[in-house]
Amino acid sequence: MPKSLQSFFKPESVAIVGASREPGKVGYAILDSIIKGGYGGEIFPVNPKAEEVLGRRCYADLKAIGKTPELVVVVVPARFVSGVMEQCKAVGTRAVIVITAGFKEIGDDGQKLEDELLAAARAGGIRVIGPNCLGVMVPGSRLNASFGGDLPVKGGIGYISQSGALLAAILDMANASGIGFSKLVSIGNKADVGELDVISALGDDPDTRVIAGYLESIGDGNAFVREAERISQKKPILLMKSGGTDAGAAAASSHTGSLAGGETAYECVFERAGIIRCDSISTQFEYAQAFAEQPLPAGPRVAVITNAGGPGIMAADAVEREGLSFAQLSADTVARLSSKLPAAANVHNPIDVLGDAMSDRYEFALETVLADPGVDSVLVLLTPQAMTAGSETAEAVVRMNAASSEKPVLASFMGSAKVSRAVRILRDGGVPQYASPEAAVGALRALNDYVRWRARPRRVVKLYPVNRRKVERIIDRHLRRELREIGETESKEILEAYGFVTPKGSVATSPEQAVGIAEQLGYPVVMKIWSPDIIHKSDVGGVRVGLGSSREVRDAFDLMMYRIPKKKPDADILGVLVQEMCTGGQEVILGMNRDPRFGPLMMFGMGGILVEVLKDVSFYLAPLTADEAKQMLMSTRTYQMLTGVRGQEGVDIDALGEGLQRLSQLVTEFPQIKEMDINPYLVGPAGTTPVAVDARISVEKD
Ligand code: ADP
Ligand code: MG
């Protein structure tokens, strides 16, 4: 089967099966779009009931053409579509767009038709886009094989959409403001060609500078992450994603499971693969234009040129909010600006060229700051005041932007009617224009985030020497007995096999035995109720810490055995765990929740019994590198406490990072582990070894 989508993007000839003479029908609209779009290749309308359609000779079927159409667009009713596939096979067509709806999306009957369609396509080595899609548009080939609207102008944005209707709206908006595209692909039901095929094709397409898209679902999670990460290295991917995964939905017994929402997996995947997530169509286009038309900035330092104070301050606030920095102009730049600008002008960033500025002041200021080595990007603001020459200024900005190819120049000409001509000049001239300074700064932030992601260190996952066999035995035994939960003792054996330290202790079934264990461990000790049916021991009064004498141990034993069966009459209570008491250090949680599509999501956060209340946690896709483990720690507020607050000593951050990496190795090597927590993981000052005080592991057949 041909892998490339070239026949969809640059076909030498196109046949429309189901071309119609009736305006208002899709079969008419498609042919009309292809003709109006100015397509230069051969066009073959196919319809047995017509001699000609839209002034073109019409063929009874594909065979009647006598040549092989490189691309076939199908609009006939669903039940006829697999028949058309067979014809395609017979004439040798390898690329088919099925516009027709009435497949998988309508239920079982439709699913059956879609299966037949796919089987016929596979048998013929044919690639299919759709069914239930809007089609494909390629401005560079003047190909509008869709019924989505007029062919947009050529540009650097490659767009993929899982919703045809949304694509039509996007197109209308883009056409109104002159935004250009390399390709637009509506993937519909994704029977054959999926999001990954299109993203890969756009990734390799020299006309596409930025990939943007709207997705509702992602098929193969692992392949998606790998491929998206590879492409992000070359060009940015901007996605709108609706709906989460069902990872967090299943009844979770671990803290990690209950804290991982449906969105968590996508957040992790996007972060890992460098995908820039957009919350709305408008932000997506704001970002896409900046990426498509401007170079990437070398750093975060922004210079602002304005003809009014207010917008300059708004921009400055936004720069701070978005984590960018305000460029400090060099003495040389300041001197040059003062030499030519009026005395009342502000020659420091934000540079105020004053309300009566004509285009010459803007041009001079822009040229000067672009030359300043301390400036990474420039934002030009304009408000239409009495004297303002918007169009001339826009022309000057376009000129300067063309002259400087290394630093991004963005504009926000504010207002509406008075700036409309200027806005058009900016857009046509390749200067991204934004309705507000905040929107422009948002786009600058997206550029900077991408630059930072691309410069991240190479991913190297460290492998620790571990005892895999031991873990395998414990897990196998549980799965054979159909046990889902691995209890505390065996969870700890698993952790020890992966290099974790756990507190010493054993289970007592009588007060005398408890005292015996305590004397051996040495006081103080901790006692915990021992039952496979009690997941959160503290909740039922099943944890006592700091027991300092034989008498306290005996009393604690009796009390637990008396009270807990009353609270939990159904629980099978096997005894009490007497454990060495760990002192000092801070409690954190390390955990993992496996997403059915994307695999293990690692979690780190503030530990102890308040984890669900404070929700100060971070997630990342396993396997983790040392750098990613560190990032996970740093993206929580807990991190500040761990590094030491108000004279308190900090904890061993490297040891914590190692704990996360070891856990990541464990869950990567054992896909049977569905979720797990180490809570608390007790970490002490630098040089000490953290202790996995409590752990819980759930397993399932892989
Ligand atoms: P659960 O989470 O089931 O309630 P834990 O074993 O995590 O039970 O114990 C609850 C809390 O008791 C821990 O968060 C920790 O603060 C404390 N604790 C438990 N075991 C020890 C120990 N061996 N040393 C010190 N503190 C402990
Ligand atoms: Mg616990």
Tab-separated table of N, CA and C in Angstrom, residues 13 42 44 59 62-70 91 93:
chain	number	residue	atom	x	y	z
A	13	SER	N	-4.804	13.817	-12.311
A	13	SER	CA	-6.188	13.808	-12.791
A	13	SER	C	-7.107	13.402	-11.649
A	42	GLU	N	-6.548	16.880	-15.463
A	42	GLU	CA	-7.775	16.413	-16.110
A	42	GLU	C	-8.862	16.135	-15.081
A	44	PHE	N	-12.604	14.222	-14.516
A	44	PHE	CA	-13.557	13.265	-15.097
A	44	PHE	C	-14.792	13.125	-14.213
A	59	TYR	N	-18.850	10.468	-17.629
A	59	TYR	CA	-18.614	9.060	-17.942
A	59	TYR	C	-19.567	8.178	-17.156
A	62	LEU	N	-16.032	4.415	-13.950
A	62	LEU	CA	-14.597	4.708	-14.000
A	62	LEU	C	-13.916	4.056	-15.202
A	63	LYS	N	-14.401	2.838	-15.522
A	63	LYS	CA	-13.759	2.120	-16.633
A	63	LYS	C	-13.961	2.854	-17.952
A	64	ALA	N	-15.129	3.508	-18.081
A	64	ALA	CA	-15.458	4.194	-19.335
A	64	ALA	C	-14.480	5.329	-19.651
A	65	ILE	N	-13.750	5.798	-18.644
A	65	ILE	CA	-12.810	6.913	-18.869
A	65	ILE	C	-11.680	6.487	-19.805
A	66	GLY	N	-11.260	5.241	-19.645
A	66	GLY	CA	-10.192	4.746	-20.513
A	66	GLY	C	-8.801	5.149	-20.058
A	67	LYS	N	-8.696	5.887	-18.949
A	67	LYS	CA	-7.401	6.251	-18.363
A	67	LYS	C	-7.537	6.024	-16.855
A	68	THR	N	-6.412	6.067	-16.168
A	68	THR	CA	-6.481	5.907	-14.707
A	68	THR	C	-6.510	7.270	-14.027
A	69	PRO	N	-7.624	7.643	-13.410
A	69	PRO	CA	-7.592	8.885	-12.642
A	69	PRO	C	-6.694	8.693	-11.415
A	70	GLU	N	-5.798	9.628	-11.163
A	70	GLU	CA	-4.885	9.430	-10.025
A	70	GLU	C	-5.628	9.529	-8.697
A	91	VAL	N	-9.290	-0.093	-12.306
A	91	VAL	CA	-8.626	0.879	-13.189
A	91	VAL	C	-7.260	1.302	-12.660
A	93	THR	N	-6.552	3.001	-9.661
A	93	THR	CA	-6.475	4.204	-8.808
A	93	THR	C	-6.067	3.796	-7.391
